[in-house]
Short mmCIF file of N, CA, C and O in Angstrom, two decimals:
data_model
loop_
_atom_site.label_atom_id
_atom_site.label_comp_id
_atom_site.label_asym_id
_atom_site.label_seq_id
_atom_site.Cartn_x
_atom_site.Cartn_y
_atom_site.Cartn_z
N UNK A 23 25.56 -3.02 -5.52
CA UNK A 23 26.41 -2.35 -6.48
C UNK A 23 25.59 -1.89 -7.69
O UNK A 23 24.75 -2.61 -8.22
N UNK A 24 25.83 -0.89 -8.02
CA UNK A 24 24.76 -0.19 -9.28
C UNK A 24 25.43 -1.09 -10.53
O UNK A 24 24.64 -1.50 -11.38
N UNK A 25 26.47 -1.33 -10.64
CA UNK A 25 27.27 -2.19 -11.62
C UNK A 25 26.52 -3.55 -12.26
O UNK A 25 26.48 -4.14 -13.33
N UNK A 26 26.02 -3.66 -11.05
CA UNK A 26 25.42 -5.27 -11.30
C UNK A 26 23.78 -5.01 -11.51
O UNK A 26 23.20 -6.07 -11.26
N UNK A 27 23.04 -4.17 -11.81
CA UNK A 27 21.70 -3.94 -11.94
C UNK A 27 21.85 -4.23 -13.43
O UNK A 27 22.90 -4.02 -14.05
N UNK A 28 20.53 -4.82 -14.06
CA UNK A 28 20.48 -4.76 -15.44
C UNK A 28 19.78 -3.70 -15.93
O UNK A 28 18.85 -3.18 -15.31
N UNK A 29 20.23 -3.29 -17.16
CA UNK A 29 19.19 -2.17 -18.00
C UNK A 29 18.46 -3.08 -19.42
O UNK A 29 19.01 -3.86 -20.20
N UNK A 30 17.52 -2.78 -19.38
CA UNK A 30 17.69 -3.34 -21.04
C UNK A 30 17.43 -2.18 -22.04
O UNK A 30 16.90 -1.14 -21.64
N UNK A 31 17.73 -2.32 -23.04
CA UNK A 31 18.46 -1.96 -24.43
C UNK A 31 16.95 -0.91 -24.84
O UNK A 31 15.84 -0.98 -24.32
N UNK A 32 17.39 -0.05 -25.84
CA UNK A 32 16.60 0.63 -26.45
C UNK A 32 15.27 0.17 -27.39
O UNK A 32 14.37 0.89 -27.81
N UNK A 33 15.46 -1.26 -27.57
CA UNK A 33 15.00 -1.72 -28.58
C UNK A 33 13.86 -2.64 -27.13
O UNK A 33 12.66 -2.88 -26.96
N UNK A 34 14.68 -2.79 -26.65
CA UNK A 34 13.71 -3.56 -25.08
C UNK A 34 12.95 -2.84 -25.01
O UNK A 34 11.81 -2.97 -25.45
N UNK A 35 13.51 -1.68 -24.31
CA UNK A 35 12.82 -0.44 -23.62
C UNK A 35 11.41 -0.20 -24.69
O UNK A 35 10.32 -0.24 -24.10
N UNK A 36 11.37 0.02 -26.02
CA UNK A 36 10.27 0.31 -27.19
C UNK A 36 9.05 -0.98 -26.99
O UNK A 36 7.82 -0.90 -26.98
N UNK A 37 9.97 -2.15 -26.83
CA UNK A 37 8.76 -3.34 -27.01
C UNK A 37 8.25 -2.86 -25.86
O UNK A 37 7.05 -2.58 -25.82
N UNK A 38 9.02 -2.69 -24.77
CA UNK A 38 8.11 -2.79 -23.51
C UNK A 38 7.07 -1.35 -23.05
O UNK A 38 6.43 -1.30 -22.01
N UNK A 39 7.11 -0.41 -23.96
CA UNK A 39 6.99 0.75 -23.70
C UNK A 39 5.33 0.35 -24.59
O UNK A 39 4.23 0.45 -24.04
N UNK A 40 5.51 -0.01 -25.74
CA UNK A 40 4.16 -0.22 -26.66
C UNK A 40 3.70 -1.70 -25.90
O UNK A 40 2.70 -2.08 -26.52
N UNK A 41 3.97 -2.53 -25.00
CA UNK A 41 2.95 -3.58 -24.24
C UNK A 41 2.41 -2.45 -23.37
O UNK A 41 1.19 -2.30 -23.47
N UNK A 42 2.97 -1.69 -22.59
CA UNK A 42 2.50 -0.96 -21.48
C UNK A 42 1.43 0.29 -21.56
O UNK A 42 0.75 0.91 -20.74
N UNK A 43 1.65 0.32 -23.09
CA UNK A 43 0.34 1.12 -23.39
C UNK A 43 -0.67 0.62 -23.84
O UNK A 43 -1.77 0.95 -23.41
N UNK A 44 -0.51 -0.38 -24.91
CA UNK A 44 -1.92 -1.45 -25.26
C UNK A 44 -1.98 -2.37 -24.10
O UNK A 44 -2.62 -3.41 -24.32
N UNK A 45 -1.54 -2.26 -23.11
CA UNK A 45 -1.90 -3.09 -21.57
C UNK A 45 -3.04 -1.43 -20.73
O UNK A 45 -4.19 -1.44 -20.29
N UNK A 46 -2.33 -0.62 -20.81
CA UNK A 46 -3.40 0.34 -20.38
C UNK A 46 -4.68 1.01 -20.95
O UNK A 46 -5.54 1.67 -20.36
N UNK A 47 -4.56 0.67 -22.25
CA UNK A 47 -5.96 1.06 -23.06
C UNK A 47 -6.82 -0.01 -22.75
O UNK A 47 -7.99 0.16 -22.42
N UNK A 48 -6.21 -1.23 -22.87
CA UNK A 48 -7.45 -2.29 -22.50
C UNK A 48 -7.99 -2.36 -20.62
O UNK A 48 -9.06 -2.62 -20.06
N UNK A 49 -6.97 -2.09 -20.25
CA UNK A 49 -7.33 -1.64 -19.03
C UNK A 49 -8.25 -0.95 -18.27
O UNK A 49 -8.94 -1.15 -17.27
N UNK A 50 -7.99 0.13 -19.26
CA UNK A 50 -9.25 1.42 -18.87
C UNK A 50 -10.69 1.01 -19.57
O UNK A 50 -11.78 1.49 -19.27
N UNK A 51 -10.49 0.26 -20.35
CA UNK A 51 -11.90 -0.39 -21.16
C UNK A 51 -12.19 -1.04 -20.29
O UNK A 51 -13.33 -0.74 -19.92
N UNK A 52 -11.66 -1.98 -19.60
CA UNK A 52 -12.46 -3.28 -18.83
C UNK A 52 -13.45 -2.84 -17.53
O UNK A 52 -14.57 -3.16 -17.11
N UNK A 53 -12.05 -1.63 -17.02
CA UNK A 53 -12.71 -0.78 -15.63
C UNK A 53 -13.84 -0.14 -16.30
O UNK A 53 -14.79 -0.52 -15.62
N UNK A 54 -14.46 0.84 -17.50
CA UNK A 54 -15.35 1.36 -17.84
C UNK A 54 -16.23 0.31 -18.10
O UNK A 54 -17.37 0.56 -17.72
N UNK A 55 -16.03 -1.04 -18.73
CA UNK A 55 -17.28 -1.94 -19.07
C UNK A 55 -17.67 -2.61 -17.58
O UNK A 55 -18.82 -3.02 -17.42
N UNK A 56 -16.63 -2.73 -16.42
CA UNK A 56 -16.77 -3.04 -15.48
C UNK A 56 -17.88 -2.13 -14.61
O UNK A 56 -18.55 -2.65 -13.72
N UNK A 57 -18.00 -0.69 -14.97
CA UNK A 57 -18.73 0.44 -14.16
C UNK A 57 -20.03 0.11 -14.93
O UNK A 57 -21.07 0.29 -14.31
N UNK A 58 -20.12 -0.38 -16.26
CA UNK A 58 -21.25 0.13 -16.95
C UNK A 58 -22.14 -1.44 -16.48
O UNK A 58 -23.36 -1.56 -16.38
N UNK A 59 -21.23 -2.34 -16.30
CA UNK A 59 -22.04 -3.78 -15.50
C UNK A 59 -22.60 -4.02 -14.36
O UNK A 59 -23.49 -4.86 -14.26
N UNK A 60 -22.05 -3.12 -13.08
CA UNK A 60 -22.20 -2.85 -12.07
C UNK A 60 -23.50 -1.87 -12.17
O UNK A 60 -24.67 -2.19 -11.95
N UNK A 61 -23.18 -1.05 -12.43
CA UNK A 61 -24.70 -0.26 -13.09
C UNK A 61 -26.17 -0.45 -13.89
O UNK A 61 -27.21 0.19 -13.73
N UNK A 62 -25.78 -1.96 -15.11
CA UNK A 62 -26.51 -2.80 -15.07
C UNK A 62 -27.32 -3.74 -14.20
O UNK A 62 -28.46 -4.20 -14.28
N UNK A 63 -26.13 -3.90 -13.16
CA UNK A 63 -26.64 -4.98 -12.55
C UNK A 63 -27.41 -4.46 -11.10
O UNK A 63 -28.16 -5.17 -10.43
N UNK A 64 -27.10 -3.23 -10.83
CA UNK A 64 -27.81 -2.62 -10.13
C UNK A 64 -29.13 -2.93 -10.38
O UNK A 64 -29.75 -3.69 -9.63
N UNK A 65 -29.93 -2.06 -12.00
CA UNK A 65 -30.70 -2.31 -12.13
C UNK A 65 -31.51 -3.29 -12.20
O UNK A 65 -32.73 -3.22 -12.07
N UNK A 66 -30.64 -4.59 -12.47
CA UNK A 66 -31.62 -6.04 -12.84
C UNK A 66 -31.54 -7.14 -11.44
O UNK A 66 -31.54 -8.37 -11.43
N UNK A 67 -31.44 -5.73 -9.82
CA UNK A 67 -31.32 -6.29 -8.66
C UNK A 67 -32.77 -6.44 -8.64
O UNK A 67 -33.15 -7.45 -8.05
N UNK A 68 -33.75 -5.64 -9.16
CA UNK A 68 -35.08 -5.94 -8.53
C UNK A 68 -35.64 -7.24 -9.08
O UNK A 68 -36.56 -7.80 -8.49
N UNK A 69 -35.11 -7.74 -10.21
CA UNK A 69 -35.49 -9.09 -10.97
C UNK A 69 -34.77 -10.07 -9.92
O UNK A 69 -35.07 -11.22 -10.23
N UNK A 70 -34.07 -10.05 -8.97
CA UNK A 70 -32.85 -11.06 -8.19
C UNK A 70 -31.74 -11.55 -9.17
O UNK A 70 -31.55 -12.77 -9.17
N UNK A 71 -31.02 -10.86 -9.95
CA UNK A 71 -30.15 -11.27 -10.42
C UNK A 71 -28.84 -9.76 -9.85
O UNK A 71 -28.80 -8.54 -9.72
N UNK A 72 -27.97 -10.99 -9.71
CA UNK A 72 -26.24 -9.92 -9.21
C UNK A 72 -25.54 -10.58 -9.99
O UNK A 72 -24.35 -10.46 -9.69
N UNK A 73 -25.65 -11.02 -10.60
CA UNK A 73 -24.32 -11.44 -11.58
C UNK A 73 -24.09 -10.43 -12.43
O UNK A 73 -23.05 -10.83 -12.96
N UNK A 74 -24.36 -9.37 -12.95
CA UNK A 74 -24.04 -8.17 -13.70
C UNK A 74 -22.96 -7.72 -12.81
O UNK A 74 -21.81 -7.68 -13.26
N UNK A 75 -23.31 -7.20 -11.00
CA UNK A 75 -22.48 -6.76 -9.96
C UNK A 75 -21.57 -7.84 -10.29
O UNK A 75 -20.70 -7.59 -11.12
N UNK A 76 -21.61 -8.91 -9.82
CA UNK A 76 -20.76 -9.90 -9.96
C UNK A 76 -19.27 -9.63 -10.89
O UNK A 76 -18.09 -9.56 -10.57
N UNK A 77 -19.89 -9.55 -11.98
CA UNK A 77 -19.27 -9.42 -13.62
C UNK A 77 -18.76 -8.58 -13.52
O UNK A 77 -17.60 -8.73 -13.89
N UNK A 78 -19.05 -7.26 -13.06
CA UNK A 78 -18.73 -5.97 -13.17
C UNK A 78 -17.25 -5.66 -12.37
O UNK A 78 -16.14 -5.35 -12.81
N UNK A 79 -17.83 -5.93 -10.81
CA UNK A 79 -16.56 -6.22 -10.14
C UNK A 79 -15.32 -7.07 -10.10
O UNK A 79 -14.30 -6.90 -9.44
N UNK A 80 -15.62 -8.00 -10.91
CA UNK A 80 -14.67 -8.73 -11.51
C UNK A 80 -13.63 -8.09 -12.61
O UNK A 80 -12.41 -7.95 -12.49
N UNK A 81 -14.65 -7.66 -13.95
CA UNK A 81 -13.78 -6.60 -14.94
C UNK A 81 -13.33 -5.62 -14.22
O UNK A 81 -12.36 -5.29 -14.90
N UNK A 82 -13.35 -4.59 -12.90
CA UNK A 82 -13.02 -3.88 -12.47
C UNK A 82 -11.71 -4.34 -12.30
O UNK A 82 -10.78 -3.76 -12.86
N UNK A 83 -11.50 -5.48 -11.49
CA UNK A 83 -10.30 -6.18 -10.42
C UNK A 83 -9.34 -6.40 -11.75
O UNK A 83 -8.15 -6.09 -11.77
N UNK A 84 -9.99 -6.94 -12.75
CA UNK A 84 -9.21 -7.28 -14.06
C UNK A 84 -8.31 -6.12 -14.82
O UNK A 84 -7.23 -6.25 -15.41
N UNK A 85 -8.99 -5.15 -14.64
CA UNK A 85 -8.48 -3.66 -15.31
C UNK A 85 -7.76 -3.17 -14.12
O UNK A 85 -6.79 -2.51 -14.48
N UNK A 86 -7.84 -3.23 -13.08
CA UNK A 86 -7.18 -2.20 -11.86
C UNK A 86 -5.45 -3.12 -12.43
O UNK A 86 -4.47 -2.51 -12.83
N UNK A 87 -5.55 -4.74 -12.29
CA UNK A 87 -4.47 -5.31 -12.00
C UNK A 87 -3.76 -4.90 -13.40
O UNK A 87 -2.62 -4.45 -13.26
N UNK A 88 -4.28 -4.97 -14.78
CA UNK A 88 -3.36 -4.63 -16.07
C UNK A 88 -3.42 -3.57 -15.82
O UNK A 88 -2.34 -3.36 -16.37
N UNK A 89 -3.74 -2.42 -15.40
CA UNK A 89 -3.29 -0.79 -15.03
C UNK A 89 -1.90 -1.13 -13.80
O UNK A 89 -0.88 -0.54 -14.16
N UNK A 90 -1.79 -1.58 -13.06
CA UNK A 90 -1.02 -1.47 -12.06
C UNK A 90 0.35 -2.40 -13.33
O UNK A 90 1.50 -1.99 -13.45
N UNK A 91 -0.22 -3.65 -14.10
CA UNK A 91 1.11 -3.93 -14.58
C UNK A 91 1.89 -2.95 -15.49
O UNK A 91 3.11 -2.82 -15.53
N UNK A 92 0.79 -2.17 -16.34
CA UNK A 92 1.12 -1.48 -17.25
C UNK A 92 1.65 -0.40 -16.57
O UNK A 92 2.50 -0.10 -17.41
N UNK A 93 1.79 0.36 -15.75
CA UNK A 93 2.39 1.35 -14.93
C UNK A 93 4.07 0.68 -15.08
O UNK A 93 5.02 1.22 -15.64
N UNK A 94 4.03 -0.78 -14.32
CA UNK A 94 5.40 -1.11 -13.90
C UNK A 94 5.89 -1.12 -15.06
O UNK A 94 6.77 -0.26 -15.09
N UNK A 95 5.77 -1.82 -16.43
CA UNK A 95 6.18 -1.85 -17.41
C UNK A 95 6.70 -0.55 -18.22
O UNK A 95 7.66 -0.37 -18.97
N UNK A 96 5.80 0.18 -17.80
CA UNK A 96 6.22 1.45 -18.43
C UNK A 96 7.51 2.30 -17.56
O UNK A 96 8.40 3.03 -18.00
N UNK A 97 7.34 2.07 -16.84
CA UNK A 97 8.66 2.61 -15.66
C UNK A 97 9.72 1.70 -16.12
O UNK A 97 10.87 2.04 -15.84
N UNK A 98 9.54 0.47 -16.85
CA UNK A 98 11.12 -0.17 -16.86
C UNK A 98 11.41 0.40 -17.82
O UNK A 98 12.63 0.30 -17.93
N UNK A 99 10.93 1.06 -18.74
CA UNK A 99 11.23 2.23 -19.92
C UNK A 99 11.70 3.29 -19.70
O UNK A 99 12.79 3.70 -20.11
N UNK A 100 11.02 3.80 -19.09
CA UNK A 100 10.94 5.50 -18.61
C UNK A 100 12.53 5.80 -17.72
O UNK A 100 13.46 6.60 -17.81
N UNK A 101 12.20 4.73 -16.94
CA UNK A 101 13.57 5.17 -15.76
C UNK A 101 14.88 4.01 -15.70
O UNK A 101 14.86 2.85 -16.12
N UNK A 102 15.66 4.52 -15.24
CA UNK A 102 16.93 3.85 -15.11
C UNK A 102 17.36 3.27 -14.04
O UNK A 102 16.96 3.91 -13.06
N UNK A 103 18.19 2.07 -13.65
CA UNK A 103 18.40 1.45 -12.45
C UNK A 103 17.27 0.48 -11.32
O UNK A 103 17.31 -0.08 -10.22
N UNK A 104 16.27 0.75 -12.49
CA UNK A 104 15.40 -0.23 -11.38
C UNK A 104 14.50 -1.29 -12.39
O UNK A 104 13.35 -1.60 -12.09
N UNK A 105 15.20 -1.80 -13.62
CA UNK A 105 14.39 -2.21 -14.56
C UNK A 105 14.31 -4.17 -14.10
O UNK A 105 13.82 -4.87 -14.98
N UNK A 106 14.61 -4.64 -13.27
CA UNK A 106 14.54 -5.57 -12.65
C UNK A 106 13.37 -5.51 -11.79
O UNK A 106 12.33 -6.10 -12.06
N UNK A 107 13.54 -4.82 -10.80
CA UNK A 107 12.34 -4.64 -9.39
C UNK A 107 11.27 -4.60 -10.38
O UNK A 107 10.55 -5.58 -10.60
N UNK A 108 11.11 -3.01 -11.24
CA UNK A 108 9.71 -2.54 -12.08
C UNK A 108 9.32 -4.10 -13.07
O UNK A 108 8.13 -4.38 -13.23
N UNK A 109 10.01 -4.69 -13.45
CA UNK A 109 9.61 -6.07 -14.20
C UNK A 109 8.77 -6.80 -13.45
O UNK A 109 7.72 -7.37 -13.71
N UNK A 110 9.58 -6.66 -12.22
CA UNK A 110 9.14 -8.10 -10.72
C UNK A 110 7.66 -7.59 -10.48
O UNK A 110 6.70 -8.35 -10.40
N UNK A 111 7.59 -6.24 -10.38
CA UNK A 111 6.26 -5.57 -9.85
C UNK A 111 5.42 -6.15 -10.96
O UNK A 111 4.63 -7.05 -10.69
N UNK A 112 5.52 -5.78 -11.97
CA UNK A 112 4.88 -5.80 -13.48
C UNK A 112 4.19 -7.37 -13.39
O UNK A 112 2.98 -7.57 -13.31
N UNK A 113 5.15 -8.34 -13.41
CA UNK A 113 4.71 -9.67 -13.08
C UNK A 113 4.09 -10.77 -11.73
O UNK A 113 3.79 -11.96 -11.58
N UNK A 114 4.14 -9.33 -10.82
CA UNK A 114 3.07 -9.68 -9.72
C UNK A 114 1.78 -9.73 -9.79
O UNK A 114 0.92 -10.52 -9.41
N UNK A 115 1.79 -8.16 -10.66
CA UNK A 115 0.00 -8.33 -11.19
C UNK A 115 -0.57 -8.92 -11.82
O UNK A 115 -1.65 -9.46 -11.59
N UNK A 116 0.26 -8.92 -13.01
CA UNK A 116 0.13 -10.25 -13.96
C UNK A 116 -0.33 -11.63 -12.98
O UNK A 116 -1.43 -12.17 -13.04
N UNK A 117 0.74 -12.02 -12.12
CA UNK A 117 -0.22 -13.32 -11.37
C UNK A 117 -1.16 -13.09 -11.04
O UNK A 117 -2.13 -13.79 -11.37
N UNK A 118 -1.29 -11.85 -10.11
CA UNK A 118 -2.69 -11.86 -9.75
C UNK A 118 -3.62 -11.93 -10.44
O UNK A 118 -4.57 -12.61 -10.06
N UNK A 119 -3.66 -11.24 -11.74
CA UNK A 119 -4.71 -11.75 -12.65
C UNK A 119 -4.78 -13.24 -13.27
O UNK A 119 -5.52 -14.06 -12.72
N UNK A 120 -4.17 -13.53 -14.18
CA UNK A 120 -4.09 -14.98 -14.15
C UNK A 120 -4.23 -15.55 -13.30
O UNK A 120 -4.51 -16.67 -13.72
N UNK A 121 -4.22 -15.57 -11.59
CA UNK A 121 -4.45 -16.23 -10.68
C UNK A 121 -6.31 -16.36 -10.49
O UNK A 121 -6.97 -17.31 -10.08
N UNK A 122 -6.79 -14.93 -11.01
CA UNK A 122 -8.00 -15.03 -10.44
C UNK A 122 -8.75 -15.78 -11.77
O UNK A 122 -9.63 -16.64 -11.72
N UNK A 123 -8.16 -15.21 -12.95
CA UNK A 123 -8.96 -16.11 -14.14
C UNK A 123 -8.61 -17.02 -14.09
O UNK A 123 -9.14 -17.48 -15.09
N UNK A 124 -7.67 -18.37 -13.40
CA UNK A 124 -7.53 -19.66 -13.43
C UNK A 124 -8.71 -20.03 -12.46
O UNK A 124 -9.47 -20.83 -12.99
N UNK A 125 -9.10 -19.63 -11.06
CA UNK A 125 -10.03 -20.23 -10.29
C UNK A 125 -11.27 -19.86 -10.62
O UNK A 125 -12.24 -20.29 -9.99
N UNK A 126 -11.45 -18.52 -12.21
CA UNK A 126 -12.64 -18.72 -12.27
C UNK A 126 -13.06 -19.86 -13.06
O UNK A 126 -14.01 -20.61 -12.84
N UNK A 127 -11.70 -19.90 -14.62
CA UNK A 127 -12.18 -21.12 -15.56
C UNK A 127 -12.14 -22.55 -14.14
O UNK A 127 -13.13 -23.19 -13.79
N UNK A 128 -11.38 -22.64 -13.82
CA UNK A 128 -11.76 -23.92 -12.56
C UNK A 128 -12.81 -24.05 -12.10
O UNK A 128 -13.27 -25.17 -12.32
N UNK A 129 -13.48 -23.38 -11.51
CA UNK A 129 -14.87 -23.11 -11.14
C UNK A 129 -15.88 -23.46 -12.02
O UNK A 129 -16.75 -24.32 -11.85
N UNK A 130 -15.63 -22.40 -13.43
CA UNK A 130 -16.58 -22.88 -13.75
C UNK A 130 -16.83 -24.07 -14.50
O UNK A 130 -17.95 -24.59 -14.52
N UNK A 131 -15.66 -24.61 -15.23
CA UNK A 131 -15.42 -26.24 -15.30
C UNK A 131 -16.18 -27.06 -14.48
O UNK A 131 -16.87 -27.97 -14.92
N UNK A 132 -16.02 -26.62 -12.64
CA UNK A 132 -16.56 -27.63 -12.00
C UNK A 132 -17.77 -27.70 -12.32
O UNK A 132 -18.21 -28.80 -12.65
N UNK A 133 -18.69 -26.48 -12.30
CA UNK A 133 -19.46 -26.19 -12.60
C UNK A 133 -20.73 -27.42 -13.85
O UNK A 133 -21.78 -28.07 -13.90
N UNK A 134 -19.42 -26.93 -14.66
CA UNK A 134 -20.18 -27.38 -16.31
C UNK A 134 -19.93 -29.09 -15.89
O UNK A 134 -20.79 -29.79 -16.43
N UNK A 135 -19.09 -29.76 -15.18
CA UNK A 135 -19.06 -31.18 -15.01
C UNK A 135 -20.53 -31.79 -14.22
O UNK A 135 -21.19 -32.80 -14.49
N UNK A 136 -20.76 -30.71 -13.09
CA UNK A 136 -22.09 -30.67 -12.46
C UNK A 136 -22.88 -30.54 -13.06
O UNK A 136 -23.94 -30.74 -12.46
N UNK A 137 -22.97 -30.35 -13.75
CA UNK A 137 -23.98 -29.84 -14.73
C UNK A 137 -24.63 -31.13 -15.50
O UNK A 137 -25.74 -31.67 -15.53
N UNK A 138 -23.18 -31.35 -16.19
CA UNK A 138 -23.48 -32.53 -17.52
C UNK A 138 -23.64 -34.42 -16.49
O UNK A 138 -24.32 -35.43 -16.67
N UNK A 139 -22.81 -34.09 -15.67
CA UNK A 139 -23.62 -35.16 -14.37
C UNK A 139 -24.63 -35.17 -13.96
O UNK A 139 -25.20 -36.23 -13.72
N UNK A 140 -25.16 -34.06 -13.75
CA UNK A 140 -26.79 -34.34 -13.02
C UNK A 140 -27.95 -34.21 -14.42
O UNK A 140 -29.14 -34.49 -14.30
N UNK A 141 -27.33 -33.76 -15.65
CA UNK A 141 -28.35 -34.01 -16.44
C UNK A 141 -28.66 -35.22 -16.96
O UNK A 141 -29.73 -35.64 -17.39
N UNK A 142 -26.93 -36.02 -16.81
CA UNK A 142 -27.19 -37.55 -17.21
C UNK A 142 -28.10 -38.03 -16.53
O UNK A 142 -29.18 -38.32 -17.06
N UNK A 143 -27.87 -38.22 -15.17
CA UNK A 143 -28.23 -39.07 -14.09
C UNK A 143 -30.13 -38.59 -14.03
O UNK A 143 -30.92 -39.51 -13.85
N UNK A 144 -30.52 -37.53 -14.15
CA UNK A 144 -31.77 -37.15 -14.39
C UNK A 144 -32.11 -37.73 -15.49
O UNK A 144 -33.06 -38.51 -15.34
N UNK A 145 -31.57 -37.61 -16.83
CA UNK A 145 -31.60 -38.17 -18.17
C UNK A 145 -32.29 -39.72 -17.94
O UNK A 145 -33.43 -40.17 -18.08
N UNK A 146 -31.23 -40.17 -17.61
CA UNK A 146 -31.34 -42.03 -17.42
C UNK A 146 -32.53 -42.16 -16.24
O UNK A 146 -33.15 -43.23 -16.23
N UNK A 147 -32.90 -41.09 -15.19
CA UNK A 147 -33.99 -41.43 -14.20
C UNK A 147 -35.65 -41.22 -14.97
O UNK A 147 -36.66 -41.92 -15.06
N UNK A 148 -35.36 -40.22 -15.30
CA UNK A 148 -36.95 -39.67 -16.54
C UNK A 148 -36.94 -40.70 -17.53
O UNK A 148 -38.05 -40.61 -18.05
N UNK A 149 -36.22 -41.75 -18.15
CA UNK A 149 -36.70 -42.42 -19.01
C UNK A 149 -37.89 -42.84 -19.34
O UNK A 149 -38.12 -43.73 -18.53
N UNK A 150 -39.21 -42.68 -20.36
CA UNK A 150 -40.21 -42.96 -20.31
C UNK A 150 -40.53 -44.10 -21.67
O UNK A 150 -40.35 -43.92 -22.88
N UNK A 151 -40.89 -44.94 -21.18
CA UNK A 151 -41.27 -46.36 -22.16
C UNK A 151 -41.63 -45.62 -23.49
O UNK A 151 -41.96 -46.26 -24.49
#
C-alpha cells in the first residue's frame, strides 16, 4: 500500500541532503588519495614495499562505499515513495565500510599485541649482567 510507506519531512529531507554531499566530497578525496597511493606504491615496488598498493586500494574501497552511501542518501531527498528502501541501501554501505575498518583496527591490534609480546619475551631473553 503506498499509504503505509514513510516520507520524511522537509527538514529530514535538508539534514539528509547536506550528509549526502559532505559524504560525497570526502568520498571523491579518498578515491583520488587512493589513486595517488597506488601510484606511489607502484613506484616504491622496486624497493619491495606494496603497502602504498595496499593503502591505496583500501582508500579506494573506502570512497567507492561512502559514494554508493551518499548516492542512497541523496535519493531519500530527491525522490518520493522509496525513502525507506534508499535509507536501507544507504546503511548497507555504511556496514560495509565499518565492517572493513573494524577487521582492519582488529588486525592491527592483533598485530600491536604481537608485537609488544615478542618484544617482552626477547626483552627478558637479551638480558645482559
Amino acid at each position: 500500500m503506498e499509504s503505509d510507506r514513510y516520507e520524511f519531512n522537509q527538514s529530514h529531507n535538508h539534514l539528509i541532503k547536506d550528509l549526502a554531499q559532505k559524504m560525497r566530497f570526502v568520498s571523491y578525496f579518498l578515491i583520488a588519495l587512493g589513486v595517488l597511493l597506488i601510484i606511489g606504491g607502484i613506484v616504491s615496488v622496486r624497493s619491495g614495499l606494496i603497502s602504498g598498493i595496499i593503502n591505496g586500494v583500501l582508500q579506494i574501497l573506502i570512497g567507492f562505499w561512502t559514494t554508493k552511501a551518499a548516492s542512497s542518501f541523496n535519493l531519500i531527498a530527491d525522490t518520493q515513495g522509496n525513502d525507506i528502501e534508499n535509507l536501507m541501501i544507504a546503511l548497507e554501505q555504511l556496514r560495509k565500510l565499518y565492517t572493513l575498518q573494524y577487521w582492519l583496527i582488529l588486525i592491527a591490534l592483533i598485530f600491536i599485541a604481537i608485537a609488544i609480546i615478542t618484544g617482552l619475551i626477547l626483552g627478558a631473553v637479551n638480558v645482559t649482567p
